[in-house]
Each structure stands twice: as C-alpha cells, then as structure tokens.
GROMACS .gro file of C-alpha atoms in nm:
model
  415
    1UNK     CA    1   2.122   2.430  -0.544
    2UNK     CA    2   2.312   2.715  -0.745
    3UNK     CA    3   2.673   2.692  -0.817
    4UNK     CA    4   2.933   2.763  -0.588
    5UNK     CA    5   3.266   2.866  -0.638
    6UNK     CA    6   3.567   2.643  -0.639
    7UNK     CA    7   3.670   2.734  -0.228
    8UNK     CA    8   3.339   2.684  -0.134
    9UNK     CA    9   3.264   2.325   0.032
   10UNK     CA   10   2.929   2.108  -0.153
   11UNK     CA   11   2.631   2.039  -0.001
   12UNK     CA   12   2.636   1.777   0.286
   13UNK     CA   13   2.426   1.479   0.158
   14UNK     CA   14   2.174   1.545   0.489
   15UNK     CA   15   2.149   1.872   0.385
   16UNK     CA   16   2.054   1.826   0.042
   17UNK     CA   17   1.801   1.527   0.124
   18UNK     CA   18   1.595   1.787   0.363
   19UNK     CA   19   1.564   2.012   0.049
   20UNK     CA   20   1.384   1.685  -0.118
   21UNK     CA   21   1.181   1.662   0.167
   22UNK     CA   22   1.063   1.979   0.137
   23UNK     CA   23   1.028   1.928  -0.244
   24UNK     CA   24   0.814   1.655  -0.201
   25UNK     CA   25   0.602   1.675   0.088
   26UNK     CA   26   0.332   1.814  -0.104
   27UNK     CA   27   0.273   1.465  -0.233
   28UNK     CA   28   0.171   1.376   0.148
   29UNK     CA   29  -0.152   1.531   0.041
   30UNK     CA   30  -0.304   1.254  -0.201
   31UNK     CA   31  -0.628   1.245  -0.300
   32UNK     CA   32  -0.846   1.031  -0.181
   33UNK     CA   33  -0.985   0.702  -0.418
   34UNK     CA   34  -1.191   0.379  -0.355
   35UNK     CA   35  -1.071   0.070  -0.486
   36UNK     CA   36  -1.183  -0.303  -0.467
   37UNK     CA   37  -1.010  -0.473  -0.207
   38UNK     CA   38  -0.804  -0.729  -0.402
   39UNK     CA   39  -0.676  -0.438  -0.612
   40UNK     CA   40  -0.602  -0.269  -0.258
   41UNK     CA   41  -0.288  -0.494  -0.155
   42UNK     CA   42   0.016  -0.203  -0.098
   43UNK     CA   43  -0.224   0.086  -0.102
   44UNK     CA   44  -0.210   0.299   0.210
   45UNK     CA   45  -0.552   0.314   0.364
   46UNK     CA   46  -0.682   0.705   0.436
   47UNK     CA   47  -0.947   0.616   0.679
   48UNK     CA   48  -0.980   0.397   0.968
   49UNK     CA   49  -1.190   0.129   0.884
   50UNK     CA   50  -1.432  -0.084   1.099
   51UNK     CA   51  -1.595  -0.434   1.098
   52UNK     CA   52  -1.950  -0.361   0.975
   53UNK     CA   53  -2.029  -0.721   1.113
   54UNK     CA   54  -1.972  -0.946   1.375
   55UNK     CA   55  -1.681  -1.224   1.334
   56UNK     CA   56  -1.782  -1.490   1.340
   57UNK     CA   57  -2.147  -1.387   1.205
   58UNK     CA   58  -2.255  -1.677   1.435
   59UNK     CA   59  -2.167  -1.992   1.648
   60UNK     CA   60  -2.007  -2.262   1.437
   61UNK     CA   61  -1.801  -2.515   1.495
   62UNK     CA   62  -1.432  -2.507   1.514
   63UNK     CA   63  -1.377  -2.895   1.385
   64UNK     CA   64  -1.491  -3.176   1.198
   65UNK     CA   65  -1.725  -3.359   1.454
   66UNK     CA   66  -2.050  -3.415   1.673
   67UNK     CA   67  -2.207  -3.097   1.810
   68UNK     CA   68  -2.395  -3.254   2.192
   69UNK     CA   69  -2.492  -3.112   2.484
   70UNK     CA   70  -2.226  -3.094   2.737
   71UNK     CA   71  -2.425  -3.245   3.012
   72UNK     CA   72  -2.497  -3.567   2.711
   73UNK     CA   73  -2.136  -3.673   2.757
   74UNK     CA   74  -2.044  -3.606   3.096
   75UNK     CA   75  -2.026  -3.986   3.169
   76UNK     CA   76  -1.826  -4.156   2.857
   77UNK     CA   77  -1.778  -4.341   2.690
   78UNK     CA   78  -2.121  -4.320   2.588
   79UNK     CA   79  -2.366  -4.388   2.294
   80UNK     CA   80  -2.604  -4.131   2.119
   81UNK     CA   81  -2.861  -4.131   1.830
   82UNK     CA   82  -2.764  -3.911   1.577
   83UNK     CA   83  -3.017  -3.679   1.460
   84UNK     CA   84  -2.848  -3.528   1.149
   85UNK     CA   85  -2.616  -3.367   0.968
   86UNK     CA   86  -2.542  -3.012   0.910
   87UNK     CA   87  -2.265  -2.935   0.629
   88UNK     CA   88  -2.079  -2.601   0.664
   89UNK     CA   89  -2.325  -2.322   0.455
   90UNK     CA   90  -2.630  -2.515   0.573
   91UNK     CA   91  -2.888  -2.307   0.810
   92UNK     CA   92  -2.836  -2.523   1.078
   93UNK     CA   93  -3.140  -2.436   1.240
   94UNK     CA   94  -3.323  -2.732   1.375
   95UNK     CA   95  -3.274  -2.799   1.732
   96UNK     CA   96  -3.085  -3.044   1.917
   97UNK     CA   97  -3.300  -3.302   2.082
   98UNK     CA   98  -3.185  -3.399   2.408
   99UNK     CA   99  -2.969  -3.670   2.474
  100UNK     CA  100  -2.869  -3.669   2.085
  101UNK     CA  101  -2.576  -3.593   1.859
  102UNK     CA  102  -2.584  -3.407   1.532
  103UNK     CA  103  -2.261  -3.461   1.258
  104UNK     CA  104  -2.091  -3.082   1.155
  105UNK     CA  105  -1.815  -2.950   0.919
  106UNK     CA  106  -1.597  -2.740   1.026
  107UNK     CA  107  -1.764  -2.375   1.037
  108UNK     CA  108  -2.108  -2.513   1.000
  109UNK     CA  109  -2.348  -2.353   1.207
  110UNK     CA  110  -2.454  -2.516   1.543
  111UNK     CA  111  -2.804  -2.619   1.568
  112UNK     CA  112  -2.973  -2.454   1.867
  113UNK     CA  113  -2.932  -2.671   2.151
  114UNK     CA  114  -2.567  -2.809   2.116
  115UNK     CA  115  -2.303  -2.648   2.348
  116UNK     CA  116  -1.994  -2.827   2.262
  117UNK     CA  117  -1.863  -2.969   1.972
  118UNK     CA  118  -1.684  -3.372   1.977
  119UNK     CA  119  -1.394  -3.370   1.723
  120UNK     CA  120  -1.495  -3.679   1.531
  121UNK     CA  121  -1.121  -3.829   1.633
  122UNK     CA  122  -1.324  -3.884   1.965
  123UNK     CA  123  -1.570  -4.044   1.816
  124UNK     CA  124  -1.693  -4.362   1.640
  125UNK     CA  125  -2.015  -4.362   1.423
  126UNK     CA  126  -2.168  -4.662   1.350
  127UNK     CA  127  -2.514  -4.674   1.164
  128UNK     CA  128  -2.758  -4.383   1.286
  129UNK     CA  129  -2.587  -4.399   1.632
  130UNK     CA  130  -2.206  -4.243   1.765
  131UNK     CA  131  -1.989  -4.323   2.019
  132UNK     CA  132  -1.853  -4.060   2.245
  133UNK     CA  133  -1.494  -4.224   2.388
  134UNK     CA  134  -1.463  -3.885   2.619
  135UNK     CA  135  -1.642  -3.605   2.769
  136UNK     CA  136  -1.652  -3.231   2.672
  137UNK     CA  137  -1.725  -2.937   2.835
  138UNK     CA  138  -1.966  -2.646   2.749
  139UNK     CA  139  -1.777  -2.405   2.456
  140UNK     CA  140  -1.492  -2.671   2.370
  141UNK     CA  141  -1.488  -2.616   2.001
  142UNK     CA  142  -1.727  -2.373   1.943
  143UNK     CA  143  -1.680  -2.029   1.779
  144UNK     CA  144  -1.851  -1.774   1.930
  145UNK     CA  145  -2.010  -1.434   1.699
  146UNK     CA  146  -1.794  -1.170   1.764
  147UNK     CA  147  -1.477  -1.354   1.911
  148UNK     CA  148  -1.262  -1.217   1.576
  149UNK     CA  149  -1.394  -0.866   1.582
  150UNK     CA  150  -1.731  -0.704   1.657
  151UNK     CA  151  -1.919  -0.529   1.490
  152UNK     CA  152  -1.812  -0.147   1.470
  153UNK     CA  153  -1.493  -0.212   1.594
  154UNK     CA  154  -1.155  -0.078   1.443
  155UNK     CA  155  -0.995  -0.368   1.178
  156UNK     CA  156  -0.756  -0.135   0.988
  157UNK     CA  157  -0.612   0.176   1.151
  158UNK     CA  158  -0.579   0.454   0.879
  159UNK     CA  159  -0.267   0.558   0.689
  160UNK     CA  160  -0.176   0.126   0.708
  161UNK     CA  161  -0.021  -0.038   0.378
  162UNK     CA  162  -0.238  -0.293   0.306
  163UNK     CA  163  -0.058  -0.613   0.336
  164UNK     CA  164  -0.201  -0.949   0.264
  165UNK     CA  165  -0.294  -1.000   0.613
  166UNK     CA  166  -0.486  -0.654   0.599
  167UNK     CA  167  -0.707  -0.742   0.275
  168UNK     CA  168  -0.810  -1.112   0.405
  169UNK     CA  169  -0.953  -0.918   0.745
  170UNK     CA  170  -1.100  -0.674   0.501
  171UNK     CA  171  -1.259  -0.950   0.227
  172UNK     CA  172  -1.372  -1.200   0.592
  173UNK     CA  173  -1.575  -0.896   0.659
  174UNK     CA  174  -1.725  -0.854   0.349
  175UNK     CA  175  -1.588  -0.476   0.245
  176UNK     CA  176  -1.592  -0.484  -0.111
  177UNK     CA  177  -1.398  -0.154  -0.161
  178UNK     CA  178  -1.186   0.051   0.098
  179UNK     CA  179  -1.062   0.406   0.079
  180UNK     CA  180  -0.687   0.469  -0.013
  181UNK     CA  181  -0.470   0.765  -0.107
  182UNK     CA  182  -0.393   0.760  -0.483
  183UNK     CA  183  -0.081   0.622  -0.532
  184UNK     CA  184   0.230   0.810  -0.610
  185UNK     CA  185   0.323   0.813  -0.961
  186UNK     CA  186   0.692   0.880  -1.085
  187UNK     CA  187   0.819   0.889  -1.429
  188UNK     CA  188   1.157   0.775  -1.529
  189UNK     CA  189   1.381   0.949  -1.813
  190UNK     CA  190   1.764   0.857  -1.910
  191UNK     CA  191   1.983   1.032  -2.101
  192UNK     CA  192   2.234   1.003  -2.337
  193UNK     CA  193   2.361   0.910  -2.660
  194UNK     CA  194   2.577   0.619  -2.589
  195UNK     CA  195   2.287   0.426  -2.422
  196UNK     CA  196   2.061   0.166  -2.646
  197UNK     CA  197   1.800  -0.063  -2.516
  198UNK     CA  198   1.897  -0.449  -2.406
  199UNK     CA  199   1.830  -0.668  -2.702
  200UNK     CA  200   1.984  -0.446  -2.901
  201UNK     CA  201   2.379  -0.504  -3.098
  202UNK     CA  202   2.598  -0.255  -2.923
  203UNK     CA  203   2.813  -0.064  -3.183
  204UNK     CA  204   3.171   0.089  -3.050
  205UNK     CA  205   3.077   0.341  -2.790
  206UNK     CA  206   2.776   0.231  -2.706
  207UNK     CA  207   2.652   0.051  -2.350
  208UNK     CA  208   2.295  -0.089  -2.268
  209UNK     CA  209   2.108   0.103  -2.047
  210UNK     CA  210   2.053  -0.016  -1.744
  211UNK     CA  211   1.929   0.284  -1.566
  212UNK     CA  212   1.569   0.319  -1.659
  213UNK     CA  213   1.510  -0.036  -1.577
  214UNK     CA  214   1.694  -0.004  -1.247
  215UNK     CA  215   1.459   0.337  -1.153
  216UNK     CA  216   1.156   0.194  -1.185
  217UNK     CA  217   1.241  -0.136  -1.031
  218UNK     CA  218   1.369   0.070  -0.752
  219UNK     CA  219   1.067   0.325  -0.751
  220UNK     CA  220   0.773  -0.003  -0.786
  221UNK     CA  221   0.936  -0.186  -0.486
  222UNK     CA  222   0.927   0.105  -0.257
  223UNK     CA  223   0.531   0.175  -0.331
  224UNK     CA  224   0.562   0.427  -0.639
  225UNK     CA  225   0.346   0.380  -0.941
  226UNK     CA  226   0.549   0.404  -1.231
  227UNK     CA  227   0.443   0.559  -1.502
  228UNK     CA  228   0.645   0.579  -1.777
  229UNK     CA  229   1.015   0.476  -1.877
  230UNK     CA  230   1.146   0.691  -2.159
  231UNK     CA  231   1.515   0.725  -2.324
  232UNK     CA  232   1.593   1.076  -2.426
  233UNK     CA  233   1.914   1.139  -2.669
  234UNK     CA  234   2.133   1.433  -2.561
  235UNK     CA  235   1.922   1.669  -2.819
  236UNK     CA  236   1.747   1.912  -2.604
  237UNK     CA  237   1.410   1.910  -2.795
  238UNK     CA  238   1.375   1.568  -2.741
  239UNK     CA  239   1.403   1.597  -2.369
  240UNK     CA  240   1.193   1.881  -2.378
  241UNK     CA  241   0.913   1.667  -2.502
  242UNK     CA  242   0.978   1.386  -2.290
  243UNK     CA  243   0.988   1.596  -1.967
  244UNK     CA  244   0.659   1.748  -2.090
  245UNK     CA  245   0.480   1.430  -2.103
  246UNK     CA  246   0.639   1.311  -1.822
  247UNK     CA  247   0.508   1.633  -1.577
  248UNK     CA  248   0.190   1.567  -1.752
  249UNK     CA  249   0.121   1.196  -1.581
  250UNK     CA  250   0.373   1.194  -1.304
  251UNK     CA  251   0.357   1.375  -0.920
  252UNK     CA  252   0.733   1.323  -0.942
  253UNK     CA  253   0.997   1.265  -1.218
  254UNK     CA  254   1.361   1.098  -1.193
  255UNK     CA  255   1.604   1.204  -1.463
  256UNK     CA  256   1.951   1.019  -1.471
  257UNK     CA  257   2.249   1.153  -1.692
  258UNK     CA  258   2.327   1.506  -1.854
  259UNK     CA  259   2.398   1.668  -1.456
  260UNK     CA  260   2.730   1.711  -1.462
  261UNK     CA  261   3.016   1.978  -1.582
  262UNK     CA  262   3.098   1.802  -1.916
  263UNK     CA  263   2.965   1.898  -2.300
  264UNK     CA  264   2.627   1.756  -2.335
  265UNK     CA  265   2.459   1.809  -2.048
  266UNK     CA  266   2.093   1.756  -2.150
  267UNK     CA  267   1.934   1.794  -1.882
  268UNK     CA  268   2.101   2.083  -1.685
  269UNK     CA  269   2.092   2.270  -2.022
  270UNK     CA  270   1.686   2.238  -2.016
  271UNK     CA  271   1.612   2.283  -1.666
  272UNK     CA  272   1.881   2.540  -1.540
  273UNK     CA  273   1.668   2.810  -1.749
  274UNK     CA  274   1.336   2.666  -1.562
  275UNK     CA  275   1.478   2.777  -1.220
  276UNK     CA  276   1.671   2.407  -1.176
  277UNK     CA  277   1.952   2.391  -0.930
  278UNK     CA  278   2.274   2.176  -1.001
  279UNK     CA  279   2.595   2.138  -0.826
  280UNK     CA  280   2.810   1.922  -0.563
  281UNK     CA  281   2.661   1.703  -0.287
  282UNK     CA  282   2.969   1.586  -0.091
  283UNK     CA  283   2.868   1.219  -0.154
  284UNK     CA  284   3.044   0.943  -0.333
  285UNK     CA  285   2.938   0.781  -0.579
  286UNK     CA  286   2.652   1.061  -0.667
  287UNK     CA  287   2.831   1.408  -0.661
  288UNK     CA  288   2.639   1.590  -0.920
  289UNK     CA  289   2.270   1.657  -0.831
  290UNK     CA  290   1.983   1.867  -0.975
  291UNK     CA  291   1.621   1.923  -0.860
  292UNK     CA  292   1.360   2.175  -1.001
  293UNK     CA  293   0.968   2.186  -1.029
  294UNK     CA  294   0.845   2.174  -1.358
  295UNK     CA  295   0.461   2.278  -1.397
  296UNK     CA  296   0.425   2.180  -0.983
  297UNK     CA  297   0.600   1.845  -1.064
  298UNK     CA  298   0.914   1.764  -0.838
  299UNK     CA  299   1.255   1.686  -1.086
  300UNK     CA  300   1.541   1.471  -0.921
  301UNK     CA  301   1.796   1.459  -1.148
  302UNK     CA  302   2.072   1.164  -1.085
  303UNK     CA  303   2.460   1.127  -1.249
  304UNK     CA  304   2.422   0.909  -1.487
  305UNK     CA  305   2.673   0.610  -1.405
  306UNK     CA  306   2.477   0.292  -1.357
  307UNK     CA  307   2.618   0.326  -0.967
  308UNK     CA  308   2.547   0.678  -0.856
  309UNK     CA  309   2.213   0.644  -1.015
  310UNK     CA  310   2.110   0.344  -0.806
  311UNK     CA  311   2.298   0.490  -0.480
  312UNK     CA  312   2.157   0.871  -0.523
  313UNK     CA  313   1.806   0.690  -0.510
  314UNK     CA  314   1.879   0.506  -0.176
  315UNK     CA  315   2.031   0.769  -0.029
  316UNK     CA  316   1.832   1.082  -0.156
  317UNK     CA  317   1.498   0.967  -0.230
  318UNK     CA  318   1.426   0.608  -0.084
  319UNK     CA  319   1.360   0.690   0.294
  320UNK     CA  320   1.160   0.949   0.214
  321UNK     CA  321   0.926   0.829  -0.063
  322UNK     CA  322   0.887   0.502   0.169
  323UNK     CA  323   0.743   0.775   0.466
  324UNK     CA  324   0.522   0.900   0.156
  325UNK     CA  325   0.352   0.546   0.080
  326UNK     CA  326   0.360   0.453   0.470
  327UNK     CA  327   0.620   0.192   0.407
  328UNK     CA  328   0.818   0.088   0.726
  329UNK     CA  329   1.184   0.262   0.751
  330UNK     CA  330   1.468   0.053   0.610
  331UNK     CA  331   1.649  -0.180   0.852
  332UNK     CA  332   2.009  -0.020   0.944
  333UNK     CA  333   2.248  -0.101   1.190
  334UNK     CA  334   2.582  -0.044   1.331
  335UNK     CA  335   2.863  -0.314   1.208
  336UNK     CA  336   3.180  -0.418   1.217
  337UNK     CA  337   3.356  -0.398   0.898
  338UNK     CA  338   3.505  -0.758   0.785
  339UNK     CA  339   3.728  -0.565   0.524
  340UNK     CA  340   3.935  -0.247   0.557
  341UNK     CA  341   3.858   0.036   0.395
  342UNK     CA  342   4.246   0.165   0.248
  343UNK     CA  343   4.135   0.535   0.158
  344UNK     CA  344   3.824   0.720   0.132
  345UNK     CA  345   3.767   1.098  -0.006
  346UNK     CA  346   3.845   1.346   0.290
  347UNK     CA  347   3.509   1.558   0.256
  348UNK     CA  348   3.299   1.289   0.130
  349UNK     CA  349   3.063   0.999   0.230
  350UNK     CA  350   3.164   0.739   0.104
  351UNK     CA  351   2.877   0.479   0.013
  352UNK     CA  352   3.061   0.119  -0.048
  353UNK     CA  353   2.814  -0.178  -0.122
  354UNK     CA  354   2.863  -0.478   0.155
  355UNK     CA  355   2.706  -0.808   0.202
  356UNK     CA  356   2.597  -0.863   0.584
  357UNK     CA  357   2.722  -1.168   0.731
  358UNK     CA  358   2.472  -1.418   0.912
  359UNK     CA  359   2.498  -1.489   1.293
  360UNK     CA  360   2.426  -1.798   1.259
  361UNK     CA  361   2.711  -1.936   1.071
  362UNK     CA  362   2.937  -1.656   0.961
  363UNK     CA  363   2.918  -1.660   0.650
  364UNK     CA  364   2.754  -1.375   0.381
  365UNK     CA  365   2.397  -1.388   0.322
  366UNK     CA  366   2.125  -1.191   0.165
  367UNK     CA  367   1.910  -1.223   0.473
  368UNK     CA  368   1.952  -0.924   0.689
  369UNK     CA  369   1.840  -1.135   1.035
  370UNK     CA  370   2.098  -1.068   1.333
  371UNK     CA  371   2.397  -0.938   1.114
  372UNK     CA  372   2.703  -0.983   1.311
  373UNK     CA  373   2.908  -0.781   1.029
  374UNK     CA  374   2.985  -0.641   0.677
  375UNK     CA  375   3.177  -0.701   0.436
  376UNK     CA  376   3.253  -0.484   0.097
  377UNK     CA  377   3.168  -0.601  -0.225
  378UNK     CA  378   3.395  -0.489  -0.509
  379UNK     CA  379   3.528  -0.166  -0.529
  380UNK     CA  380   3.383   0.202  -0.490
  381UNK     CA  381   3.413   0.236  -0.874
  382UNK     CA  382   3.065   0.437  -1.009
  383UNK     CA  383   3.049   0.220  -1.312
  384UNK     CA  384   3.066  -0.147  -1.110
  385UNK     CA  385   2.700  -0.209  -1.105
  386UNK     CA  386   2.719  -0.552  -1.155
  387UNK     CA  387   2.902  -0.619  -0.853
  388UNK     CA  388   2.559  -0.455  -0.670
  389UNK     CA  389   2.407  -0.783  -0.748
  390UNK     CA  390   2.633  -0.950  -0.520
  391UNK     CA  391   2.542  -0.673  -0.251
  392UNK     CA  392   2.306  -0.668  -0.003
  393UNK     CA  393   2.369  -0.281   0.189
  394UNK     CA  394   2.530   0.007   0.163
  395UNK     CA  395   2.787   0.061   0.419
  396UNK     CA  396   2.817   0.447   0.541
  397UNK     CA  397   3.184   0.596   0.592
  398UNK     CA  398   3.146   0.952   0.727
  399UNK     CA  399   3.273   1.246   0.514
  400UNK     CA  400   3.561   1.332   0.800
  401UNK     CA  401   3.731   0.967   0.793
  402UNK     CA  402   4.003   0.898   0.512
  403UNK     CA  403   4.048   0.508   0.562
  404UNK     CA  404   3.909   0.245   0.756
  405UNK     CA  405   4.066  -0.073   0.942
  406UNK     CA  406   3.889  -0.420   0.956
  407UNK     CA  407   3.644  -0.413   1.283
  408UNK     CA  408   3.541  -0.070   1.249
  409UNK     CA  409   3.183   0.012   1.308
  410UNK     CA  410   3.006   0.117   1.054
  411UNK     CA  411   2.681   0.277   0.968
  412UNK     CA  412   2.456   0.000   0.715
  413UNK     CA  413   2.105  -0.038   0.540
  414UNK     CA  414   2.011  -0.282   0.401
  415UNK     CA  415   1.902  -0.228   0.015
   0.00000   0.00000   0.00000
C-alpha cells in the first residue's frame, strides 16, 4: 500500500481486506499433525474420519430393567423366575432360559435369548421371582450394534472444528488421536512509549496498555494460537528484535501503534525499508494501515488507539482468519437503527459500536437471537474503548452517507 498523494482517494476498506486475503492464504496450507483427542477440541480436522467400530459394539439394554422374551409377557400381568443378573461391563453371555427373566443395567449386554427389555418401573421383584404388570414387544428397549454408526462409516467430515459434540463421537469410538492442521500461530507486538503494563503506577503521560491483551484475546477466540505478547518502546532496535523473534515462532504477526504520519513511528520506520506498505484505508476508526512479509511471515500493522486496534481486527482480519481455522462466518444482519446517526465522514465507513435489541422484550441484550434493532453505544471517539464493553456489534454506515436518522437500516455483526 504505497503512499498516495494528497488528491488521491485511500483505499476502500474491501479493497484493502482482499490484499490480506491474498497475504494470508498461504496459511490455508497447514501442515498436517496428530493429536490426542481431548487435546483436539477447536482443531480443524484434515481428514475425514470413520467409525472403525460398530455403535453400539453390541445389543444392550436401553434401561434399568428385566431383559424376557417377548412372547414370556404377552399375557400380563404375569410372574417369572429370575435367572440372574447382568451389571453393565459384565459378558452377559449366558442364555436366557425360557419362560424366565434376567435383571440388567442400563447398557449391559443382553444375554442371548432375551428380545425385549421391561423397564423395572413395570415391574415388581419379589424374592428370586418378578412381576411383569404389562407386556412388551420384540426390540422395545434394546440397542441394536450399529444403530449409532457402523463400522467404516463417515463420523467427522474433514476440514470440521472439533466441537465438543465432535470429540465425544470420536472418544465413543475409541480413536485415541485424530489428524488436524497445525494451528495458526500469531504473535502480538505494541508499541509505544507512553504504554506500561496493568499493575503498574501510571506516571503523567503514561496509559496502560490495553492493546496486547485485547489482540490476543481477540486472536485465541477466533481459533489462533497465540504465541507471544511483547511491548516494544518506540526505539527501533528494540522492535527490530522483537519482530525477529516474533517471525521466528509466528505464521502471522499483529503490530499495533507507530503506523501513522506523526514523529515516532516505530514501526513504519522498520518495515517501510523491508518492502512494507502504509497509508489510508477510508475506514473510521482505523485509517492508517500497514502490511509487509517479513522472512515469509504476514505483518498487519494496526493504529494504535485502543479502538481502531480492536475495530481494524474485526474488520480486516477476523472474517478471514475465522475461514482459515474453519470457524463459521460471523452472524450479521440488516437493522434498524434505534439512534440517529448526526454526521458521519463523507468518504468513510464509519464503524459505530451498537448493542442489538432482543425481540422478545425490546430491550438491549448481549444475545444476538432475533434482533429486531440497534442501538449505538457511546460515541465514534477512537480512544472510547471502554464503552466497547457495553457493545455487542459493530454497526456499518457506508462511506457515501454523511448522517443517519433513527430507523435506518443498517449493516451489523455481531462481535
């Protein structure tokens, strides 16, 4: 992105987030790893992967109860010996006389023989003998092998992030490790002299930084592995060795700070020379943008207020590292606006922070089920980033419109 001269128009925000694409596609093409499967939980599988078994492995019974023959209790009530019991992880191999009952658990295997199973509300056992009070037919309450999933059929498609749902059908089946494309690893560096670490006493000019946290937060809840949080000063040599340790363990790296057209531009002052290219994305908050490859490793470098930071992410990167990982897309939808919008930059998008309202009562909520409409939280201020808290989307007002009026529609999604 070099720089362009004053008459000449930035870079629309679509057209800059294709260039990112195209920066980081190469990370599409992971490696492939095996890991155990309760390490595996939002991994993205590479391979289909198939039941090497039959579930259930046999015929057990679905409830507490009496396993019979059906043709035992086709009068009832009626009164059988029992002959046995089989707990659930017993063999369960001796047969069924006729004209008997045997006690099971719940998953314990049905002796040969027995074709139903009594739930033992249904029943009354008294001594070595039960009472049936109804009859059953043949397969109430039996599992049959194979009902779940046979064997050599398809549990987990490939390219699938393994949810919780995914790794229990994975451990039932007894897969101890699965195949999975190695996770995408991002390192996080912010810039800047006036930023110290929370915990710390602030001295005049100074402000915590909030930034690294917020990255990485941002980057581990969208499927990224991060890999290192670092604070660089605005002396070039020091971000010179961060960024160099940084390329060394990361696919991708996220600078924030040091982008823009002031004195002490860190990071535009290391990376311009490296082939990096900074300038104007017509976006606000978020102007000033930078990307370069350092030693094959993708650079996105963010403004540094606490705001355009966290909105360059959603907008720039987000949707397209969660394609990466083979996370879903992130809800959006079109909205009326509960609040007016009194001016916005001619040129620009405009990315306010909104809280959807509920359809259910009307009133804000963090859920995003059936929003009905948005309304704006605080202002459009870079530096309000504690009012995100109170924000659940970003609300989308198009680069051509200079004001909006309550009930507009609106472009949202959800953060």
């Amino acid at each position: 992105m070099p720089p362009r001269p004053a008459n000449v128009s930035a870079r629309s925000v679509d057209d800059y987030r294709d260039s990112i694409e195209q920066l980081l596609r190469p990370l599409a093409a992971r490696v492939v790893e095996y890991v155990a499967v309760p390490e595996a939980s939002g991994r993205q599988l590479a391979e289909d992967t198939r039941s090497p078994i039959d579930l259930p492995v046999f015929r057990n019974s679905a409830m507490d109860g009496y396993a019979v023959r059906a043709e035992s209790v086709v009068v009832a009530p009626v009164t059988l010996p029992l002959a046995g019991v089989v707990a659930a992880g017993a063999p369960g191999r001796t047969p069924l006389p006729r004209g008997a009952a045997v006690k099971v658990m719940t998953g314990a295997p049905l002796p040969p023989g027995a074709d139903c199973v009594v739930p033992v509300e249904d029943a009354d056992a008294h001594g070595d003998k039960v009472t049936i009070g109804r009859g059953r037919h043949v397969g109430e309450f039996v599992r049959e092998p194979g009902t779940d999933v046979r064997r050599g059929e398809l549990l987990v498609a490939a390219c699938t992030t393994l949810a919780p749902r995914h790794i229990a059908a994975l451990a039932a089946v007894g897969l101890a490790k699965v195949p999975v494309f190695a996770a995408v690893r991002a390192a996080v560096i912010t810039t800047g002299d006036e930023l110290v670490a929370a915990g710390s006493v602030l001295r005049r000019g100074q402000i915590y930084n909030s930034n690294g946290i917020a990255l990485a937060a941002a980057l581990a809840a969208n499927g990224v592995t991060v890999v290192s949080v670092a604070h660089s000063t605005d002396d070039p040599a020091r971000f010179r060795a961060l960024l160099a340790a940084a390329t060394s363990a990361a696919d991708v790296v996220f600078t924030s700070g040091g982008v823009s057209k002031g004195d002490f531009e860190v990071v535009k002052e290391v990376l311009e020379p490296l082939g990096g290219e900074f300038g104007s994305v017509a976006m606000q908050p978020g102007g000033p943008q930078g990307s370069t490859v350092v030693d094959g490793v993708p650079v996105l470098s963010f403004p540094g207020n606490p705001v355009s930071t966290m909105v360059s992410f959603e907008v720039l990167a987000r949707p397209i590292l969660r394609r990466l990982v083979g996370l879903p897309e992130v809800d959006s939808y079109e909205l009326p606006l509960r609040t007016a919008v009194p001016r916005s930059p001619t040129g620009k998008r405009q990315f306010l922070r909104g809280k959807l309202i509920r359809a259910q009562s009307g009133e804000p909520t963090a859920s995003t089920r059936h929003p009905t409409a948005v309304e704006l939280v605080s202002g459009p201020g870079s530096h309000l980033v504690a009012s995100m808290a109170w924000a659940d989307a970003l609300v989308d007002v198009p680069a051509e419109v200079s004001a909006l009026p309550a009930g507009a529609i609106v472009r949202v999604w959800s953060l």
